[in-house]
Amino acid sequence: GAGVSQSPSNKVTEKGKDVELRCDPISGHTALYWYRQSLGQGLEFLIYFQGNSAPDKSGLPSDRFSAERTGGSVSTLTIQRTQQEDSAVYLCASSLAGGTWRGSNQPQHFGDGTRLSIL
Amino acid sequence: ILNVEQSPQSLHVQEGDSTNFTCSFPSSNFYALHWYRWETAKSPEALFVMTLNGDEKKKGRISATLNTKEGYSYLYIKGSQPEDSATYLCAPAAGYQKVTFGTGTKLQVIP
């Protein structure tokens, strides 16, 4: 079956522009995560959606970052007024819900990522 | 945010050697422990999710054990092959928190 799909795969933009990154999770997965990997760094958590619950935005690095998830499926991560330090690979993952524990006992399935380069 | 420690940060082994590495996490309110393999230029891939103390999981030459009372998990690779070269991430979950990823152990298998 189809895995997690992210688009675009690569995005190059000028500093100060806004960008939108899209994630299409596996059908039936109610948990959705956004992460990023900056050059030479590990996996950095950004935001987490679980069903109809309020998202966990605790990882968003600044108010230039926002995300939404429409209809419990597709998610869009928006970065406004991009800065060079926003350059990274942005990864989306989805999982089944884990009962009352918000998906934490289910493996995450990752997309191929969006490589964002800010000039 | 959970305090997750993985050791060593990196290691090199010869092809055919067996190896293991450690993930340490807080034992209180433990719920689940994930292991992922992350190859260069690819996305992380789930290996195991473990929830019970004493759990042992196996996938081919890779296995993992879990001690929830003392807060650690070991990942073992038997007879390492070059294709095992990757960063291995552990990610515990506790209480009502989402999983928290460690910084990983980077393994390089030398042919």
PDB file of C-alpha atoms in Angstrom:
ATOM      1  CA  GLY A   1       0.000   0.000   0.000  1.00  0.00           C
ATOM      2  CA  ALA A   2       0.945   3.644  -0.243  1.00  0.00           C
ATOM      3  CA  GLY A   3       3.331   5.022   2.300  1.00  0.00           C
ATOM      4  CA  VAL A   4       3.684   8.541   3.655  1.00  0.00           C
ATOM      5  CA  SER A   5       3.963  10.988   0.792  1.00  0.00           C
ATOM      6  CA  GLN A   6       5.690  14.362   1.066  1.00  0.00           C
ATOM      7  CA  SER A   7       5.891  17.156  -1.459  1.00  0.00           C
ATOM      8  CA  PRO A   8       7.832  18.808  -2.841  1.00  0.00           C
ATOM      9  CA  SER A   9      10.888  16.578  -2.521  1.00  0.00           C
ATOM     10  CA  ASN A  10      13.148  19.587  -2.937  1.00  0.00           C
ATOM     11  CA  LYS A  11      12.483  23.285  -2.476  1.00  0.00           C
ATOM     12  CA  VAL A  12      14.881  26.158  -3.063  1.00  0.00           C
ATOM     13  CA  THR A  13      13.693  29.618  -2.143  1.00  0.00           C
ATOM     14  CA  GLU A  14      15.003  33.040  -1.305  1.00  0.00           C
ATOM     15  CA  LYS A  15      15.338  34.316   2.218  1.00  0.00           C
ATOM     16  CA  GLY A  16      12.189  36.076   3.344  1.00  0.00           C
ATOM     17  CA  LYS A  17       9.788  34.053   1.224  1.00  0.00           C
ATOM     18  CA  ASP A  18       7.052  31.833   2.665  1.00  0.00           C
ATOM     19  CA  VAL A  19       7.048  28.090   1.957  1.00  0.00           C
ATOM     20  CA  GLU A  20       4.485  25.338   2.359  1.00  0.00           C
ATOM     21  CA  LEU A  21       5.409  21.694   2.787  1.00  0.00           C
ATOM     22  CA  ARG A  22       2.825  18.978   2.380  1.00  0.00           C
ATOM     23  CA  CYS A  23       2.433  15.576   4.018  1.00  0.00           C
ATOM     24  CA  ASP A  24      -0.057  12.904   3.034  1.00  0.00           C
ATOM     25  CA  PRO A  25      -0.084  10.226   5.767  1.00  0.00           C
ATOM     26  CA  ILE A  26      -0.924   6.567   5.444  1.00  0.00           C
ATOM     27  CA  SER A  27      -4.676   6.089   5.248  1.00  0.00           C
ATOM     28  CA  GLY A  28      -6.126   5.334   8.668  1.00  0.00           C
ATOM     29  CA  HIS A  29      -3.191   6.771  10.612  1.00  0.00           C
ATOM     30  CA  THR A  30      -4.526   9.281  13.098  1.00  0.00           C
ATOM     31  CA  ALA A  31      -1.151  10.365  14.513  1.00  0.00           C
ATOM     32  CA  LEU A  32       1.038  12.662  12.406  1.00  0.00           C
ATOM     33  CA  TYR A  33       4.435  14.111  13.263  1.00  0.00           C
ATOM     34  CA  TRP A  34       6.711  16.710  11.700  1.00  0.00           C
ATOM     35  CA  TYR A  35      10.471  16.608  12.297  1.00  0.00           C
ATOM     36  CA  ARG A  36      13.475  18.267  10.751  1.00  0.00           C
ATOM     37  CA  GLN A  37      17.108  17.372  10.342  1.00  0.00           C
ATOM     38  CA  SER A  38      19.513  20.245   9.962  1.00  0.00           C
ATOM     39  CA  LEU A  39      22.949  19.558   8.482  1.00  0.00           C
ATOM     40  CA  GLY A  40      24.937  17.304  10.787  1.00  0.00           C
ATOM     41  CA  GLN A  41      22.203  17.210  13.390  1.00  0.00           C
ATOM     42  CA  GLY A  42      19.780  14.593  14.655  1.00  0.00           C
ATOM     43  CA  LEU A  43      16.028  14.376  14.426  1.00  0.00           C
ATOM     44  CA  GLU A  44      14.318  17.466  15.840  1.00  0.00           C
ATOM     45  CA  PHE A  45      10.641  17.244  16.785  1.00  0.00           C
ATOM     46  CA  LEU A  46       8.447  20.077  15.505  1.00  0.00           C
ATOM     47  CA  ILE A  47       4.742  19.305  15.928  1.00  0.00           C
ATOM     48  CA  TYR A  48       2.401  16.371  16.566  1.00  0.00           C
ATOM     49  CA  PHE A  49      -1.251  15.846  15.640  1.00  0.00           C
ATOM     50  CA  GLN A  50      -3.429  13.114  17.137  1.00  0.00           C
ATOM     51  CA  GLY A  51      -6.982  12.767  15.899  1.00  0.00           C
ATOM     52  CA  ASN A  52      -9.123  15.727  16.910  1.00  0.00           C
ATOM     53  CA  SER A  53      -6.964  16.665  19.891  1.00  0.00           C
ATOM     54  CA  ALA A  54      -5.187  19.998  20.056  1.00  0.00           C
ATOM     55  CA  PRO A  55      -1.769  19.597  18.380  1.00  0.00           C
ATOM     56  CA  ASP A  56       1.427  19.478  20.418  1.00  0.00           C
ATOM     57  CA  LYS A  57       3.324  22.493  19.082  1.00  0.00           C
ATOM     58  CA  SER A  58       6.065  22.394  21.669  1.00  0.00           C
ATOM     59  CA  GLY A  59       8.828  21.800  19.123  1.00  0.00           C
ATOM     60  CA  LEU A  60       8.121  24.680  16.752  1.00  0.00           C
ATOM     61  CA  PRO A  61      11.260  26.864  16.846  1.00  0.00           C
ATOM     62  CA  SER A  62       9.543  30.220  16.314  1.00  0.00           C
ATOM     63  CA  ASP A  63       6.193  31.814  15.495  1.00  0.00           C
ATOM     64  CA  ARG A  64       7.210  31.805  11.828  1.00  0.00           C
ATOM     65  CA  PHE A  65       6.400  28.088  11.846  1.00  0.00           C
ATOM     66  CA  SER A  66       2.848  26.783  11.793  1.00  0.00           C
ATOM     67  CA  ALA A  67       1.097  23.614  10.737  1.00  0.00           C
ATOM     68  CA  GLU A  68      -2.396  22.432  10.161  1.00  0.00           C
ATOM     69  CA  ARG A  69      -4.032  19.149   9.471  1.00  0.00           C
ATOM     70  CA  THR A  70      -7.246  19.287   7.499  1.00  0.00           C
ATOM     71  CA  GLY A  71      -9.906  16.619   7.836  1.00  0.00           C
ATOM     72  CA  GLY A  72      -7.616  14.514   9.988  1.00  0.00           C
ATOM     73  CA  SER A  73      -5.518  13.579   6.983  1.00  0.00           C
ATOM     74  CA  VAL A  74      -3.238  15.827   4.920  1.00  0.00           C
ATOM     75  CA  SER A  75      -0.977  18.195   6.834  1.00  0.00           C
ATOM     76  CA  THR A  76       0.754  21.381   5.719  1.00  0.00           C
ATOM     77  CA  LEU A  77       3.782  22.875   7.443  1.00  0.00           C
ATOM     78  CA  THR A  78       4.177  26.580   6.687  1.00  0.00           C
ATOM     79  CA  ILE A  79       7.306  28.602   7.277  1.00  0.00           C
ATOM     80  CA  GLN A  80       6.889  32.355   6.927  1.00  0.00           C
ATOM     81  CA  ARG A  81       9.687  34.815   6.158  1.00  0.00           C
ATOM     82  CA  THR A  82      12.205  32.015   5.755  1.00  0.00           C
ATOM     83  CA  GLN A  83      15.709  32.391   7.167  1.00  0.00           C
ATOM     84  CA  GLN A  84      18.887  30.576   6.153  1.00  0.00           C
ATOM     85  CA  GLU A  85      18.831  28.602   9.399  1.00  0.00           C
ATOM     86  CA  ASP A  86      15.549  27.050   8.250  1.00  0.00           C
ATOM     87  CA  SER A  87      17.480  25.067   5.641  1.00  0.00           C
ATOM     88  CA  ALA A  88      17.012  21.395   6.542  1.00  0.00           C
ATOM     89  CA  VAL A  89      15.301  18.172   5.565  1.00  0.00           C
ATOM     90  CA  TYR A  90      11.729  18.230   6.844  1.00  0.00           C
ATOM     91  CA  LEU A  91      10.333  14.790   7.607  1.00  0.00           C
ATOM     92  CA  CYS A  92       6.751  13.778   8.195  1.00  0.00           C
ATOM     93  CA  ALA A  93       5.712  10.548   9.902  1.00  0.00           C
ATOM     94  CA  SER A  94       2.388   8.933  10.673  1.00  0.00           C
ATOM     95  CA  SER A  95       1.248   6.117  12.920  1.00  0.00           C
ATOM     96  CA  LEU A  96      -1.813   4.351  14.148  1.00  0.00           C
ATOM     97  CA  ALA A  97      -3.240   5.619  17.405  1.00  0.00           C
ATOM     98  CA  GLY A  98      -2.166   3.643  20.453  1.00  0.00           C
ATOM     99  CA  GLY A  99      -5.349   3.535  22.495  1.00  0.00           C
ATOM    100  CA  THR A 100      -5.350   6.268  25.088  1.00  0.00           C
ATOM    101  CA  TRP A 101      -1.611   6.796  24.786  1.00  0.00           C
ATOM    102  CA  ARG A 102      -1.716   8.952  21.684  1.00  0.00           C
ATOM    103  CA  GLY A 103       0.143   6.656  19.336  1.00  0.00           C
ATOM    104  CA  SER A 104       3.263   6.159  21.393  1.00  0.00           C
ATOM    105  CA  ASN A 105       3.179   2.348  21.194  1.00  0.00           C
ATOM    106  CA  GLN A 106       2.830   2.282  17.403  1.00  0.00           C
ATOM    107  CA  PRO A 107       5.783   2.505  14.985  1.00  0.00           C
ATOM    108  CA  GLN A 108       6.116   5.697  13.003  1.00  0.00           C
ATOM    109  CA  HIS A 109       6.246   5.492   9.220  1.00  0.00           C
ATOM    110  CA  PHE A 110       8.318   8.225   7.650  1.00  0.00           C
ATOM    111  CA  GLY A 111       8.035   9.936   4.294  1.00  0.00           C
ATOM    112  CA  ASP A 112      11.064  10.638   2.107  1.00  0.00           C
ATOM    113  CA  GLY A 113      11.243  14.223   3.324  1.00  0.00           C
ATOM    114  CA  THR A 114      11.434  17.666   1.760  1.00  0.00           C
ATOM    115  CA  ARG A 115      14.904  19.145   1.380  1.00  0.00           C
ATOM    116  CA  LEU A 116      14.518  22.892   1.936  1.00  0.00           C
ATOM    117  CA  SER A 117      17.302  25.242   0.917  1.00  0.00           C
ATOM    118  CA  ILE A 118      17.115  28.938   1.719  1.00  0.00           C
ATOM    119  CA  LEU A 119      19.394  31.132  -0.400  1.00  0.00           C
TER     120      LEU A 119
ATOM    121  CA  ILE B   1      10.769  16.098  27.463  1.00  0.00           C
ATOM    122  CA  LEU B   2      12.400  12.751  28.277  1.00  0.00           C
ATOM    123  CA  ASN B   3      16.149  12.515  28.852  1.00  0.00           C
ATOM    124  CA  VAL B   4      17.338   9.871  26.373  1.00  0.00           C
ATOM    125  CA  GLU B   5      20.976   8.812  26.156  1.00  0.00           C
ATOM    126  CA  GLN B   6      22.454   6.556  23.518  1.00  0.00           C
ATOM    127  CA  SER B   7      25.946   5.152  23.626  1.00  0.00           C
ATOM    128  CA  PRO B   8      28.323   5.031  21.998  1.00  0.00           C
ATOM    129  CA  GLN B   9      27.760   8.016  19.699  1.00  0.00           C
ATOM    130  CA  SER B  10      29.531   6.182  16.901  1.00  0.00           C
ATOM    131  CA  LEU B  11      31.482   3.026  16.279  1.00  0.00           C
ATOM    132  CA  HIS B  12      33.297   1.202  13.527  1.00  0.00           C
ATOM    133  CA  VAL B  13      33.278  -2.581  13.338  1.00  0.00           C
ATOM    134  CA  GLN B  14      34.697  -5.071  10.900  1.00  0.00           C
ATOM    135  CA  GLU B  15      32.378  -7.041   8.684  1.00  0.00           C
ATOM    136  CA  GLY B  16      31.366 -10.217  10.499  1.00  0.00           C
ATOM    137  CA  ASP B  17      31.807  -8.776  13.988  1.00  0.00           C
ATOM    138  CA  SER B  18      28.875  -8.668  16.371  1.00  0.00           C
ATOM    139  CA  THR B  19      28.128  -5.443  18.175  1.00  0.00           C
ATOM    140  CA  ASN B  20      25.700  -3.856  20.571  1.00  0.00           C
ATOM    141  CA  PHE B  21      24.730  -0.431  21.801  1.00  0.00           C
ATOM    142  CA  THR B  22      22.693   1.061  24.597  1.00  0.00           C
ATOM    143  CA  CYS B  23      19.701   3.332  25.062  1.00  0.00           C
ATOM    144  CA  SER B  24      19.046   4.758  28.540  1.00  0.00           C
ATOM    145  CA  PHE B  25      15.826   6.493  29.535  1.00  0.00           C
ATOM    146  CA  PRO B  26      13.858   7.396  32.677  1.00  0.00           C
ATOM    147  CA  SER B  27      12.186   4.310  34.136  1.00  0.00           C
ATOM    148  CA  SER B  28       9.280   6.183  35.710  1.00  0.00           C
ATOM    149  CA  ASN B  29       5.943   6.094  33.851  1.00  0.00           C
ATOM    150  CA  PHE B  30       7.490   4.018  31.066  1.00  0.00           C
ATOM    151  CA  TYR B  31       5.116   3.136  28.243  1.00  0.00           C
ATOM    152  CA  ALA B  32       7.002   2.068  25.121  1.00  0.00           C
ATOM    153  CA  LEU B  33      10.446   1.974  23.554  1.00  0.00           C
ATOM    154  CA  HIS B  34      11.024   2.289  19.806  1.00  0.00           C
ATOM    155  CA  TRP B  35      14.138   1.462  17.776  1.00  0.00           C
ATOM    156  CA  TYR B  36      14.677   2.876  14.283  1.00  0.00           C
ATOM    157  CA  ARG B  37      17.365   2.455  11.642  1.00  0.00           C
ATOM    158  CA  TRP B  38      18.285   5.584   9.683  1.00  0.00           C
ATOM    159  CA  GLU B  39      20.454   5.086   6.633  1.00  0.00           C
ATOM    160  CA  THR B  40      22.193   8.030   5.013  1.00  0.00           C
ATOM    161  CA  ALA B  41      20.002   9.840   2.460  1.00  0.00           C
ATOM    162  CA  LYS B  42      16.982   7.798   3.500  1.00  0.00           C
ATOM    163  CA  SER B  43      14.241   8.153   6.114  1.00  0.00           C
ATOM    164  CA  PRO B  44      14.126   6.400   9.484  1.00  0.00           C
ATOM    165  CA  GLU B  45      12.668   2.908   9.394  1.00  0.00           C
ATOM    166  CA  ALA B  46      11.032   1.271  12.395  1.00  0.00           C
ATOM    167  CA  LEU B  47      12.770  -1.842  13.712  1.00  0.00           C
ATOM    168  CA  PHE B  48      10.974  -2.621  16.954  1.00  0.00           C
ATOM    169  CA  VAL B  49       8.443  -1.282  19.430  1.00  0.00           C
ATOM    170  CA  MET B  50       8.686  -2.855  22.871  1.00  0.00           C
ATOM    171  CA  THR B  51       6.412  -2.325  25.839  1.00  0.00           C
ATOM    172  CA  LEU B  52       7.010  -5.088  28.395  1.00  0.00           C
ATOM    173  CA  ASN B  53       9.880  -5.454  30.839  1.00  0.00           C
ATOM    174  CA  GLY B  54      12.079  -8.324  29.695  1.00  0.00           C
ATOM    175  CA  ASP B  55      10.764  -8.069  26.137  1.00  0.00           C
ATOM    176  CA  GLU B  56      13.089  -9.336  23.459  1.00  0.00           C
ATOM    177  CA  LYS B  57      12.480  -8.721  19.769  1.00  0.00           C
ATOM    178  CA  LYS B  58      14.353 -10.093  16.782  1.00  0.00           C
ATOM    179  CA  LYS B  59      14.481  -9.198  13.110  1.00  0.00           C
ATOM    180  CA  GLY B  60      17.000 -11.206  11.138  1.00  0.00           C
ATOM    181  CA  ARG B  61      20.431 -10.547  12.648  1.00  0.00           C
ATOM    182  CA  ILE B  62      19.185  -7.653  14.766  1.00  0.00           C
ATOM    183  CA  SER B  63      17.671  -8.108  18.207  1.00  0.00           C
ATOM    184  CA  ALA B  64      16.756  -5.864  21.112  1.00  0.00           C
ATOM    185  CA  THR B  65      16.088  -6.304  24.808  1.00  0.00           C
ATOM    186  CA  LEU B  66      14.255  -4.088  27.246  1.00  0.00           C
ATOM    187  CA  ASN B  67      14.643  -3.429  30.980  1.00  0.00           C
ATOM    188  CA  THR B  68      11.954  -0.990  32.060  1.00  0.00           C
ATOM    189  CA  LYS B  69      12.784  -1.181  35.783  1.00  0.00           C
ATOM    190  CA  GLU B  70      16.296   0.166  35.308  1.00  0.00           C
ATOM    191  CA  GLY B  71      15.534   2.161  32.171  1.00  0.00           C
ATOM    192  CA  TYR B  72      17.669   0.724  29.400  1.00  0.00           C
ATOM    193  CA  SER B  73      17.478  -1.188  26.145  1.00  0.00           C
ATOM    194  CA  TYR B  74      20.205  -2.933  24.183  1.00  0.00           C
ATOM    195  CA  LEU B  75      20.308  -3.376  20.434  1.00  0.00           C
ATOM    196  CA  TYR B  76      22.444  -6.252  19.137  1.00  0.00           C
ATOM    197  CA  ILE B  77      23.649  -6.902  15.619  1.00  0.00           C
ATOM    198  CA  LYS B  78      25.078 -10.341  14.956  1.00  0.00           C
ATOM    199  CA  GLY B  79      27.635 -10.773  12.178  1.00  0.00           C
ATOM    200  CA  SER B  80      27.566  -7.135  11.000  1.00  0.00           C
ATOM    201  CA  GLN B  81      27.360  -6.524   7.266  1.00  0.00           C
ATOM    202  CA  PRO B  82      28.153  -3.320   5.332  1.00  0.00           C
ATOM    203  CA  GLU B  83      24.430  -2.825   4.721  1.00  0.00           C
ATOM    204  CA  ASP B  84      23.958  -2.508   8.491  1.00  0.00           C
ATOM    205  CA  SER B  85      25.806   0.804   8.361  1.00  0.00           C
ATOM    206  CA  ALA B  86      23.320   3.398   9.595  1.00  0.00           C
ATOM    207  CA  THR B  87      22.375   5.511  12.577  1.00  0.00           C
ATOM    208  CA  TYR B  88      20.293   3.592  15.107  1.00  0.00           C
ATOM    209  CA  LEU B  89      17.802   5.719  17.020  1.00  0.00           C
ATOM    210  CA  CYS B  90      15.927   4.783  20.144  1.00  0.00           C
ATOM    211  CA  ALA B  91      12.782   6.620  21.175  1.00  0.00           C
ATOM    212  CA  PRO B  92      11.069   6.003  24.514  1.00  0.00           C
ATOM    213  CA  ALA B  93       7.588   7.143  25.421  1.00  0.00           C
ATOM    214  CA  ALA B  94       6.426   7.724  28.992  1.00  0.00           C
ATOM    215  CA  GLY B  95       3.237   8.782  30.638  1.00  0.00           C
ATOM    216  CA  TYR B  96       1.081  10.646  28.185  1.00  0.00           C
ATOM    217  CA  GLN B  97       4.043  12.014  26.264  1.00  0.00           C
ATOM    218  CA  LYS B  98       4.869  11.384  22.648  1.00  0.00           C
ATOM    219  CA  VAL B  99       8.003   9.441  21.785  1.00  0.00           C
ATOM    220  CA  THR B 100      11.268  11.338  22.238  1.00  0.00           C
ATOM    221  CA  PHE B 101      14.138  10.447  19.917  1.00  0.00           C
ATOM    222  CA  GLY B 102      17.706  10.042  21.113  1.00  0.00           C
ATOM    223  CA  THR B 103      20.615  11.388  19.082  1.00  0.00           C
ATOM    224  CA  GLY B 104      21.487   7.912  17.862  1.00  0.00           C
ATOM    225  CA  THR B 105      24.453   5.573  17.517  1.00  0.00           C
ATOM    226  CA  LYS B 106      26.169   5.816  14.145  1.00  0.00           C
ATOM    227  CA  LEU B 107      27.448   2.423  13.035  1.00  0.00           C
ATOM    228  CA  GLN B 108      29.916   1.921  10.229  1.00  0.00           C
ATOM    229  CA  VAL B 109      30.709  -1.619   9.128  1.00  0.00           C
ATOM    230  CA  ILE B 110      34.043  -1.907   7.374  1.00  0.00           C
ATOM    231  CA  PRO B 111      34.211  -4.543   4.606  1.00  0.00           C
TER     232      PRO B 111
END
